[in-house]
């Protein structure tokens, strides 16, 4: 298939192109306004719209589909939307954010008022040769974090026995449950996955950030508790070109982002920072963060991670030991609303830039997905199931490219599933977000991305990023 397509110049975007039989609309479509995109509701609201921020377990009184930052909803047999049995499931590709963890060191206050212990788990790290039956054995070794009385330096952020970041034991358990739930659907309910692990049929992939491997090592036995061998390969690309994280360099995407998003002076972006400057000053006075600390004030990311990581692990909100002032739940709620608002803006509401940014910075992963569909359709792939463990930056770019209607900050474990079906000689794709059919603003993907003809999905992906991501290097080098 050939698509009429020309390279767009910055801020001038491609729109409708057609091939012999497929008309695709490659343009950005505004998402509907919601409470998350409404600055008034963000600044002057009180609750967090019923979202959960303080436990991996969504209260039974709320639907399973409720937004839970600590542990987002994913496919589960009790909520899974079954398809008409005339469709045959052919290929499944799951991508989700890692589960809950300690905060990144950069998001910790200069001095924390309590320690954080991780001595209830080990982070295994090692290497083993593959030289056959007589190979020297390797020990199963794990990291044990310590400080010593002869080392006078205090670690950044929390004292204690954790890495910042690392998956917490609660996050490892959530990863395990995620695996069980996926297996409950794709084996238990649908009989699609084999009962036993088969490396020719199933592939797991991680990024160069070790926290995704920590998730995988607990996710996999959730799916296959009785592994014949405890070894399972985790696919990983070289760090410099990793498409999943994503970690490849795309300078035009970075400059585009900094023209409208974090760090920019675009008034559409700075409006919420101005409106919330009082909250920032109040929190700085408690945390000891300097008002000139750029990273803490050009977005709400750091305070958000800082406060939410505590609450997800049932730790108290922080206090200042000198003044005795503590961060209140009301303040934390406002930080959470602001964080949600920021992701909504950065990945959808800001305008066509969000789609342009996504296709440049996530185009390679999308092209890989498109090729997996093509190979599966040709009956040439032994792999029927791929499962990628990634980050919020991965999921948000993907959701921007899919033009999700209600963009939020993808919380811990946030999941997107691509299901490829055939029916007689026709092929279709369904996309699930949080275990339910994803709603998109793109007319090509449909209001509900439910049994969209494969050729339309491929035309959309190919049109935006090129087959084999052929457009991406050129787009990334544009100044
Ligand atoms: C276009 O679609 C129609 C109806 O689905 C089909 O009859 C026709 O052969 C298709 N044409 C091409 C060029 O694929
Ligand atoms: C919040 O409420 C105050 C007081 O009513 C008002 O001045 C301000 O404009 C409101 N903020 C937003 C963003 O609507
Ligand atoms: C979480 O927050 C909600 C709303 O603020 C509150 O009702 C609930 O008791 C909290 N749950 C836990 C486990 O702290
Ligand atoms: C599947 O769809 C066909 C055609 O719309 C319909 O006749 C059939 O009843 C459906 N089957 C099920 C199991 O819903
Ligand atoms: C929150 O930020 C403070 C100040 O930098 C830091 O000491 C603390 O470790 C952070 N906590 C979390 C959970 O990020
Ligand atoms: C085991 O290690 C020794 C070095 O201690 C090396 O000489 C030997 O080749 C290794 N054995 C195998 C089977 O690789
Ligand atoms: C953390 O450890 C440093 C020394 O390593 C010590 O000075 C500081 O008081 C400790 N903080 C807490 C909250 O225990
Ligand atoms: C700011 O938002 C308005 C209204 O949505 C839009 O028309 C304008 O282009 C945006 N400005 C920039 C610089 O993105
Ligand atoms: C406590 O608050 C004071 C006054 O705002 C500030 O100077 C100091 O850095 C804070 N201390 C800590 C340990 O966060
Ligand atoms: C399947 O793979 C074989 C071997 O690589 C290749 O020759 C063949 O063309 C492929 N078939 C399709 C339909 O792509």
XYZ file of C-alpha atoms and ligand atoms in Angstrom:
619
model
C 0.000 0.000 0.000
C 1.180 3.488 -0.712
C 0.064 6.522 1.187
C 0.252 10.033 -0.073
C 2.220 11.638 2.626
C 4.554 14.562 2.882
C 6.798 15.565 5.730
C 5.015 18.157 7.785
C 6.904 21.184 8.931
C 6.718 22.025 12.588
C 3.179 22.941 13.666
C 1.797 22.122 10.257
C 0.444 18.660 10.397
C -0.584 16.016 7.949
C -4.257 15.336 7.750
C -6.218 13.018 5.533
C -4.488 10.599 3.221
C -5.871 7.698 1.309
C -4.649 4.532 -0.294
C -6.522 2.358 -2.742
C -9.224 1.544 -0.245
C -8.249 3.030 3.054
C -8.741 6.642 3.993
C -6.922 7.586 7.132
C -7.134 10.757 9.097
C -3.702 11.447 10.560
C -4.622 14.737 12.156
C -4.952 15.577 15.824
C -8.472 15.782 17.206
C -9.163 17.685 20.385
C -10.155 15.534 23.365
C -13.438 16.329 25.092
C -13.118 18.727 28.041
C -13.255 16.961 31.367
C -12.716 17.868 35.003
C -9.063 16.879 34.558
C -8.559 19.474 31.802
C -10.572 22.159 33.595
C -8.158 24.488 35.384
C -10.904 25.852 37.619
C -11.724 22.369 38.907
C -8.015 21.701 39.392
C -7.220 24.881 41.298
C -10.412 25.371 43.239
C -11.581 21.778 43.682
C -11.273 19.863 46.929
C -11.354 16.127 46.255
C -9.468 14.155 43.590
C -12.512 13.278 41.493
C -12.825 9.899 43.215
C -9.356 8.808 42.091
C -7.435 6.657 44.607
C -3.921 7.607 45.752
C -3.439 5.804 49.032
C -3.595 2.022 48.517
C -3.011 -0.627 45.858
C -6.430 -1.984 46.727
C -9.333 -0.066 45.239
C -12.135 -0.057 47.867
C -14.835 -2.633 47.119
C -17.418 0.165 47.119
C -15.839 1.565 43.936
C -15.864 -0.048 40.490
C -12.697 -1.934 39.532
C -12.204 0.494 36.651
C -11.622 3.375 39.120
C -8.405 5.320 38.566
C -5.963 4.098 41.201
C -2.550 5.752 40.989
C -1.000 3.045 43.201
C -2.277 0.150 41.099
C -4.209 0.947 37.945
C -6.941 -1.340 36.609
C -5.878 -3.937 34.021
C -7.499 -6.855 32.211
C -9.191 -9.242 34.606
C -11.583 -12.081 33.828
C -14.449 -10.704 35.917
C -14.494 -7.404 33.982
C -13.120 -8.532 30.619
C -15.330 -7.430 27.686
C -15.754 -10.625 25.671
C -15.991 -10.465 21.913
C -18.369 -12.240 19.607
C -17.169 -15.817 19.196
C -17.001 -15.451 15.427
C -13.745 -13.513 15.920
C -10.621 -15.595 16.449
C -7.916 -14.129 18.668
C -4.573 -14.372 16.853
C -2.066 -12.178 18.658
C -1.901 -10.170 21.891
C 0.537 -7.410 22.799
C 0.472 -6.020 26.338
C 2.404 -2.955 27.486
C 2.192 -1.609 31.002
C 3.930 0.705 33.403
C 5.955 -0.866 36.203
C 4.255 -1.233 39.582
C 4.692 0.852 42.699
C 8.163 1.703 43.893
C 10.120 3.984 46.151
C 10.506 7.492 44.737
C 13.362 8.501 42.490
C 16.125 10.100 44.568
C 15.681 13.313 42.584
C 12.118 13.549 43.895
C 13.051 13.270 47.545
C 13.344 16.253 49.893
C 16.843 17.315 50.961
C 16.238 15.787 54.370
C 13.496 13.293 55.110
C 11.893 12.985 58.517
C 11.732 9.179 58.461
C 13.651 6.250 56.945
C 12.345 3.791 54.330
C 13.206 0.106 54.763
C 13.290 -2.528 52.017
C 14.899 -5.333 53.988
C 11.820 -7.496 53.307
C 13.050 -8.209 49.762
C 16.204 -8.734 47.690
C 17.014 -7.249 44.297
C 18.708 -10.100 42.472
C 21.459 -9.243 40.106
C 23.975 -11.560 38.489
C 25.201 -13.263 35.362
C 25.603 -16.880 34.277
C 27.374 -18.493 31.348
C 25.375 -20.550 28.855
C 28.165 -23.015 28.114
C 26.203 -26.195 28.467
C 25.595 -28.921 30.976
C 29.011 -28.698 32.619
C 28.969 -24.923 32.938
C 30.162 -23.445 36.209
C 27.134 -22.613 38.309
C 26.347 -19.047 39.310
C 25.082 -17.933 42.703
C 21.738 -16.228 43.069
C 22.989 -12.909 44.401
C 21.046 -9.901 45.625
C 21.750 -6.337 46.656
C 21.628 -5.411 50.313
C 21.756 -1.628 50.740
C 23.803 -0.368 53.699
C 25.482 2.708 55.045
C 28.384 2.668 57.481
C 29.390 4.695 60.477
C 32.683 5.432 58.717
C 30.842 6.971 55.775
C 29.926 10.429 57.053
C 27.741 11.346 54.065
C 23.958 11.215 54.352
C 22.212 9.690 51.317
C 19.983 11.906 49.206
C 16.459 11.664 50.579
C 15.552 8.775 52.818
C 17.838 6.838 55.098
C 17.138 3.123 55.218
C 17.715 0.041 53.088
C 16.055 0.891 49.768
C 17.347 1.956 46.420
C 15.635 5.109 45.127
C 13.950 3.902 43.030
C 13.236 0.212 43.469
C 10.063 -1.871 43.409
C 8.746 -2.215 46.954
C 7.509 -5.576 48.207
C 3.966 -4.261 47.708
C 4.854 -3.378 44.117
C 6.280 -6.868 43.560
C 3.034 -8.376 44.855
C 1.009 -6.127 42.542
C 3.200 -7.318 39.647
C 2.485 -10.935 40.579
C -1.266 -10.291 40.749
C -1.107 -8.513 37.390
C 0.399 -11.678 35.889
C -2.299 -13.861 37.468
C -5.052 -11.627 36.113
C -3.628 -11.589 32.585
C -3.376 -15.380 32.667
C -6.926 -15.590 34.017
C -8.139 -13.829 30.883
C -5.900 -15.149 28.125
C -5.652 -18.702 29.388
C -8.520 -19.249 31.821
C -11.245 -17.376 29.996
C -10.084 -17.555 26.383
C -7.765 -20.559 26.219
C -5.394 -18.475 24.123
C -2.196 -18.760 26.146
C -0.785 -22.258 26.631
C -0.994 -23.772 30.114
C 2.793 -23.950 30.333
C 5.424 -21.362 29.536
C 6.768 -21.749 25.999
C 9.551 -19.380 24.993
C 8.683 -19.805 21.302
C 5.188 -18.446 21.903
C 5.653 -15.885 24.637
C 8.077 -12.996 24.895
C 8.705 -10.538 27.671
C 10.472 -7.236 27.167
C 11.938 -4.671 29.558
C 13.723 -1.333 29.387
C 17.242 -0.451 30.518
C 15.858 0.812 33.817
C 16.214 -2.115 36.250
C 12.853 -1.493 37.895
C 11.121 -3.009 34.843
C 13.121 -6.243 35.326
C 12.087 -6.269 38.986
C 8.473 -6.218 37.799
C 9.029 -8.918 35.170
C 10.604 -11.303 37.664
C 7.370 -11.247 39.686
C 4.895 -10.838 36.824
C 6.100 -13.983 35.039
C 5.513 -16.459 37.898
C 2.088 -14.817 38.290
C 1.415 -16.077 34.752
C 3.412 -19.309 34.946
C 3.994 -20.456 38.527
C 5.387 -23.834 37.456
C 8.268 -22.864 35.221
C 10.330 -25.896 34.155
C 13.422 -23.750 34.307
C 13.542 -20.649 36.424
C 15.269 -18.802 33.577
C 13.190 -16.647 31.257
C 14.763 -14.314 28.705
C 13.779 -10.657 28.938
C 14.133 -8.941 25.576
C 15.986 -5.649 25.841
C 17.342 -3.226 23.258
C 20.672 -1.390 23.632
C 20.163 1.615 25.894
C 21.041 4.160 23.228
C 18.255 3.050 20.882
C 15.686 1.524 23.241
C 12.277 2.168 21.689
C 10.278 0.928 24.681
C 11.498 3.287 27.382
C 11.895 5.285 24.981
C 15.591 6.139 25.197
C 16.509 6.886 21.598
C 17.516 10.456 20.845
C 15.015 12.570 18.974
C 16.187 16.147 19.224
C 13.278 17.663 17.320
C 10.846 15.937 19.682
C 12.690 17.340 22.698
C 12.664 20.866 21.311
C 9.021 20.594 20.320
C 8.152 19.455 23.863
C 10.093 22.284 25.456
C 8.244 24.769 23.235
C 4.857 23.930 24.751
C 5.441 21.801 27.838
C 7.658 21.518 30.893
C 10.204 24.340 30.927
C 8.366 26.418 28.328
C 6.980 29.933 28.673
C 3.886 29.009 26.630
C 1.087 30.775 28.497
C -1.225 27.786 28.044
C 1.258 25.744 30.051
C 2.317 28.308 32.646
C -1.271 29.263 33.574
C -1.589 26.394 36.042
C 1.849 27.064 37.546
C 0.917 30.682 38.159
C -2.449 29.694 39.605
C -0.785 27.208 41.988
C 2.218 29.277 43.053
C 0.761 29.745 46.554
C 0.675 25.992 47.060
C 4.271 25.716 45.847
C 5.454 28.285 48.409
C 3.589 26.539 51.209
C 5.143 23.181 50.327
C 8.635 24.638 49.884
C 8.419 26.016 53.421
C 7.769 22.520 54.730
C 10.162 20.554 52.528
C 13.084 22.932 52.584
C 13.131 22.929 48.758
C 14.498 26.256 47.531
C 12.056 28.410 45.594
C 14.745 28.662 42.927
C 14.995 24.857 42.501
C 13.849 24.754 38.870
C 13.050 21.044 38.688
C 10.584 21.360 41.562
C 8.805 24.381 40.101
C 8.618 23.939 36.344
C 6.072 21.157 36.794
C 4.341 19.359 39.686
C 6.090 16.073 38.875
C 8.498 16.022 41.832
C 6.024 16.907 44.572
C 3.529 14.495 43.013
C 5.925 11.544 43.098
C 7.213 12.564 46.494
C 3.786 12.631 48.136
C 2.030 9.833 46.230
C 4.839 7.300 46.822
C 4.395 7.772 50.569
C 0.621 7.409 50.510
C 0.717 4.329 48.255
C 2.853 2.704 50.940
C 0.723 3.863 53.892
C 3.407 6.285 55.015
C 2.427 9.636 56.521
C 2.627 12.909 54.668
C 5.865 14.706 55.550
C 6.354 17.264 58.302
C 8.985 19.886 58.959
C 10.676 18.995 62.207
C 11.665 22.604 62.939
C 8.309 24.287 62.434
C 6.111 21.241 63.121
C 4.074 22.006 60.004
C 2.919 18.995 57.986
C 1.692 18.662 54.423
C -2.087 18.299 54.639
C -4.288 15.877 52.693
C -5.954 18.918 51.101
C -2.589 20.109 49.806
C -1.695 16.622 48.610
C -5.022 16.410 46.757
C -4.289 19.655 44.985
C -0.854 18.365 43.954
C -2.534 15.235 42.560
C -5.113 17.250 40.594
C -2.310 19.395 39.184
C -0.298 16.340 38.136
C -3.290 14.839 36.351
C -3.945 18.155 34.653
C -0.336 18.337 33.455
C -0.416 14.937 31.764
C -3.762 15.751 30.201
C -2.277 18.951 28.800
C 1.119 17.588 27.763
C -0.188 14.538 25.944
C -3.584 15.619 24.583
C -5.066 19.015 25.371
C -2.142 21.238 24.379
C -2.958 20.672 20.728
C -1.554 19.035 17.571
C 1.941 19.250 19.087
C 1.047 16.318 21.348
C 0.511 13.973 18.405
C 3.560 15.312 16.637
C 5.644 14.804 19.773
C 4.326 11.276 20.238
C 4.981 10.076 16.713
C 8.547 11.346 16.859
C 9.396 10.118 20.325
C 7.414 6.852 20.281
C 7.227 6.119 16.559
C 9.761 3.325 16.654
C 7.870 1.251 19.217
C 4.672 1.782 17.228
C 6.381 0.649 14.011
C 7.586 -2.473 15.810
C 4.020 -3.173 16.926
C 2.732 -2.690 13.366
C 5.294 -5.187 12.108
C 4.278 -7.711 14.748
C 0.707 -7.405 13.439
C 1.843 -7.888 9.850
C 3.944 -10.932 10.631
C 1.112 -12.421 12.707
C -1.330 -11.832 9.851
C 1.053 -13.618 7.489
C 1.074 -16.555 9.848
C 4.816 -16.242 10.100
C 5.336 -15.610 13.780
C 5.556 -18.325 16.402
C 5.109 -15.647 19.076
C 1.435 -15.141 19.918
C 1.901 -13.035 23.044
C 4.282 -10.198 23.830
C 4.384 -8.420 27.161
C 6.394 -5.225 27.605
C 7.100 -3.595 30.973
C 7.661 0.131 30.601
C 7.225 3.566 32.174
C 4.725 6.389 32.422
C 6.637 8.166 29.645
C 6.078 5.147 27.393
C 2.367 4.816 28.132
C 1.668 8.559 27.844
C 3.327 8.868 24.455
C 1.422 5.823 23.247
C -1.892 7.210 24.522
C -1.091 10.541 22.847
C -0.498 8.747 19.568
C -3.744 6.787 19.980
C -5.470 10.106 20.829
C -7.172 8.801 23.942
C -10.250 10.822 24.865
C -9.618 11.208 28.592
C -5.907 11.527 29.181
C -4.673 11.098 32.744
C -1.258 10.470 34.263
C -0.720 6.721 33.747
C -0.434 5.401 37.293
C 1.469 2.349 38.515
C 0.763 -0.733 36.401
C -1.201 1.260 33.750
C -1.885 -1.132 30.905
C -2.683 -0.989 27.195
C -3.517 -4.256 25.405
C -3.611 -4.721 21.639
C -5.642 -7.712 20.462
C -5.450 -8.892 16.845
C -8.396 -10.930 15.568
C -9.340 -12.640 12.353
C -12.788 -13.420 11.073
C -12.844 -15.411 7.839
C -10.247 -13.517 5.798
C -10.611 -10.195 7.543
C -8.420 -8.891 10.325
C -9.278 -6.541 13.172
C -7.673 -4.834 16.139
C -9.162 -4.034 19.516
C -7.340 -1.863 22.071
C -7.977 -2.055 25.810
C -6.991 0.611 28.342
C -7.397 -0.261 32.009
C -9.016 -3.516 30.880
C -11.817 -1.792 28.916
C -12.121 -0.724 25.287
C -10.055 2.410 24.695
C -11.913 5.484 23.479
C -10.130 7.621 20.927
C -10.831 11.011 19.363
C -9.330 9.897 16.048
C -12.061 9.098 13.516
C -9.764 6.502 11.966
C -9.507 4.575 15.228
C -13.159 5.130 16.034
C -14.855 6.410 19.133
C -14.257 2.955 20.575
C -11.181 1.182 19.279
C -13.119 -2.023 18.920
C -12.624 -4.302 15.907
C -11.093 -1.619 13.744
C -9.973 -3.152 10.442
C -6.288 -3.992 10.671
C -5.579 -2.162 7.431
C -6.905 1.081 8.960
C -4.740 0.719 12.056
C -1.703 -0.060 9.910
C -2.451 2.873 7.603
C -2.685 5.156 10.654
C 0.582 3.894 12.164
C 2.434 3.789 8.834
C 1.162 7.230 7.912
C 2.359 8.744 11.175
C 5.688 6.983 11.624
C 6.440 5.218 8.338
C 6.728 1.506 7.756
C 9.706 0.278 9.761
C 9.623 3.750 11.390
C 11.149 5.049 8.157
C 9.888 8.572 8.823
C 11.264 8.827 12.350
C 14.978 9.471 11.745
C 14.172 12.266 9.288
C 11.568 13.811 11.571
C 13.922 13.639 14.543
C 16.664 15.480 12.667
C 14.445 18.376 11.655
C 15.423 21.546 13.435
C -12.099 -1.975 -1.970
O -13.132 -2.485 -1.153
C -14.215 -3.056 -1.865
C -15.336 -3.410 -0.873
O -14.810 -3.748 0.366
C -13.707 -4.277 -2.647
O -14.766 -4.843 -3.400
C -12.613 -3.819 -3.596
O -12.054 -4.936 -4.253
C -11.510 -3.071 -2.829
N -10.564 -2.494 -3.767
C -9.268 -2.605 -3.626
C -8.431 -1.923 -4.662
O -8.741 -3.206 -2.712
C -10.388 30.036 42.141
O -11.217 30.758 42.989
C -10.786 32.091 43.234
C -11.677 32.690 44.292
O -13.027 32.450 43.978
C -10.806 32.857 41.924
O -10.335 34.170 42.124
C -9.908 32.158 40.920
O -9.989 32.776 39.650
C -10.293 30.688 40.781
N -9.276 30.037 39.986
C -9.532 29.478 38.819
C -8.368 28.875 38.087
O -10.639 29.415 38.342
C -7.696 6.864 51.296
O -8.271 8.129 51.070
C -9.685 8.103 51.120
C -10.182 9.461 50.671
O -9.427 10.476 51.226
C -10.108 7.752 52.526
O -11.504 7.719 52.606
C -9.554 6.368 52.848
O -9.867 6.042 54.180
C -8.060 6.313 52.655
N -7.636 4.941 52.727
C -6.514 4.566 53.328
C -6.182 3.122 53.250
O -5.801 5.377 53.907
C -21.972 -12.942 16.565
O -22.369 -12.042 15.575
C -23.236 -12.631 14.607
C -23.453 -11.629 13.495
O -23.708 -10.348 14.022
C -24.530 -13.026 15.302
O -25.390 -13.597 14.395
C -24.204 -14.000 16.393
O -25.340 -14.286 17.128
C -23.146 -13.461 17.334
N -22.706 -14.509 18.203
C -22.628 -14.362 19.502
C -22.099 -15.542 20.265
O -22.920 -13.325 20.077
C 10.204 14.157 49.013
O 11.047 15.241 48.855
C 11.891 15.425 49.968
C 12.620 16.709 49.743
O 13.499 16.628 48.681
C 12.834 14.267 50.117
O 13.657 14.407 51.234
C 12.022 13.020 50.225
O 12.882 11.929 50.230
C 11.022 12.922 49.120
N 10.180 11.824 49.374
C 9.679 11.105 48.425
C 8.789 10.013 48.855
O 9.928 11.339 47.240
C 34.677 -22.869 34.805
O 35.575 -21.883 35.236
C 36.933 -22.236 35.003
C 37.784 -21.172 35.656
O 37.645 -21.312 37.047
C 37.189 -22.333 33.543
O 38.539 -22.702 33.302
C 36.274 -23.363 32.945
O 36.406 -23.392 31.556
C 34.847 -23.102 33.318
N 34.055 -24.242 32.926
C 33.172 -24.203 31.960
C 32.467 -25.491 31.665
O 32.929 -23.202 31.326
C 19.974 9.930 58.201
O 21.310 9.559 58.303
C 22.193 10.646 58.520
C 23.601 10.121 58.571
O 23.787 9.132 57.624
C 21.836 11.332 59.827
O 22.638 12.482 59.965
C 20.372 11.749 59.799
O 19.999 12.253 61.053
C 19.503 10.566 59.476
N 18.121 11.035 59.336
C 17.098 10.419 59.910
C 15.745 11.009 59.676
O 17.236 9.422 60.568
C -3.105 28.162 23.499
O -4.435 27.667 23.544
C -5.296 28.262 22.615
C -6.709 27.777 22.893
O -6.702 26.382 23.000
C -4.814 27.921 21.222
O -5.647 28.523 20.257
C -3.391 28.428 21.052
O -2.884 28.050 19.812
C -2.506 27.892 22.133
N -1.197 28.517 22.064
C -0.070 27.815 21.936
C 1.176 28.636 21.834
O -0.026 26.608 21.907
C 11.760 23.474 57.778
O 11.216 24.716 57.500
C 12.160 25.758 57.550
C 11.372 27.057 57.397
O 10.618 27.001 56.203
C 13.172 25.545 56.456
O 14.138 26.574 56.488
C 13.858 24.219 56.648
O 14.693 23.938 55.546
C 12.865 23.111 56.825
N 13.586 21.985 57.355
C 13.551 20.751 56.854
C 14.353 19.720 57.555
O 12.902 20.446 55.880
C 7.269 -16.242 5.883
O 8.624 -16.458 6.156
C 9.311 -17.150 5.126
C 10.696 -17.445 5.605
O 11.294 -16.308 6.157
C 9.300 -16.276 3.863
O 9.955 -16.924 2.831
C 7.880 -15.990 3.480
O 7.844 -15.087 2.399
C 7.098 -15.398 4.629
N 5.705 -15.351 4.279
C 5.020 -14.232 4.334
C 3.585 -14.350 3.917
O 5.493 -13.174 4.711
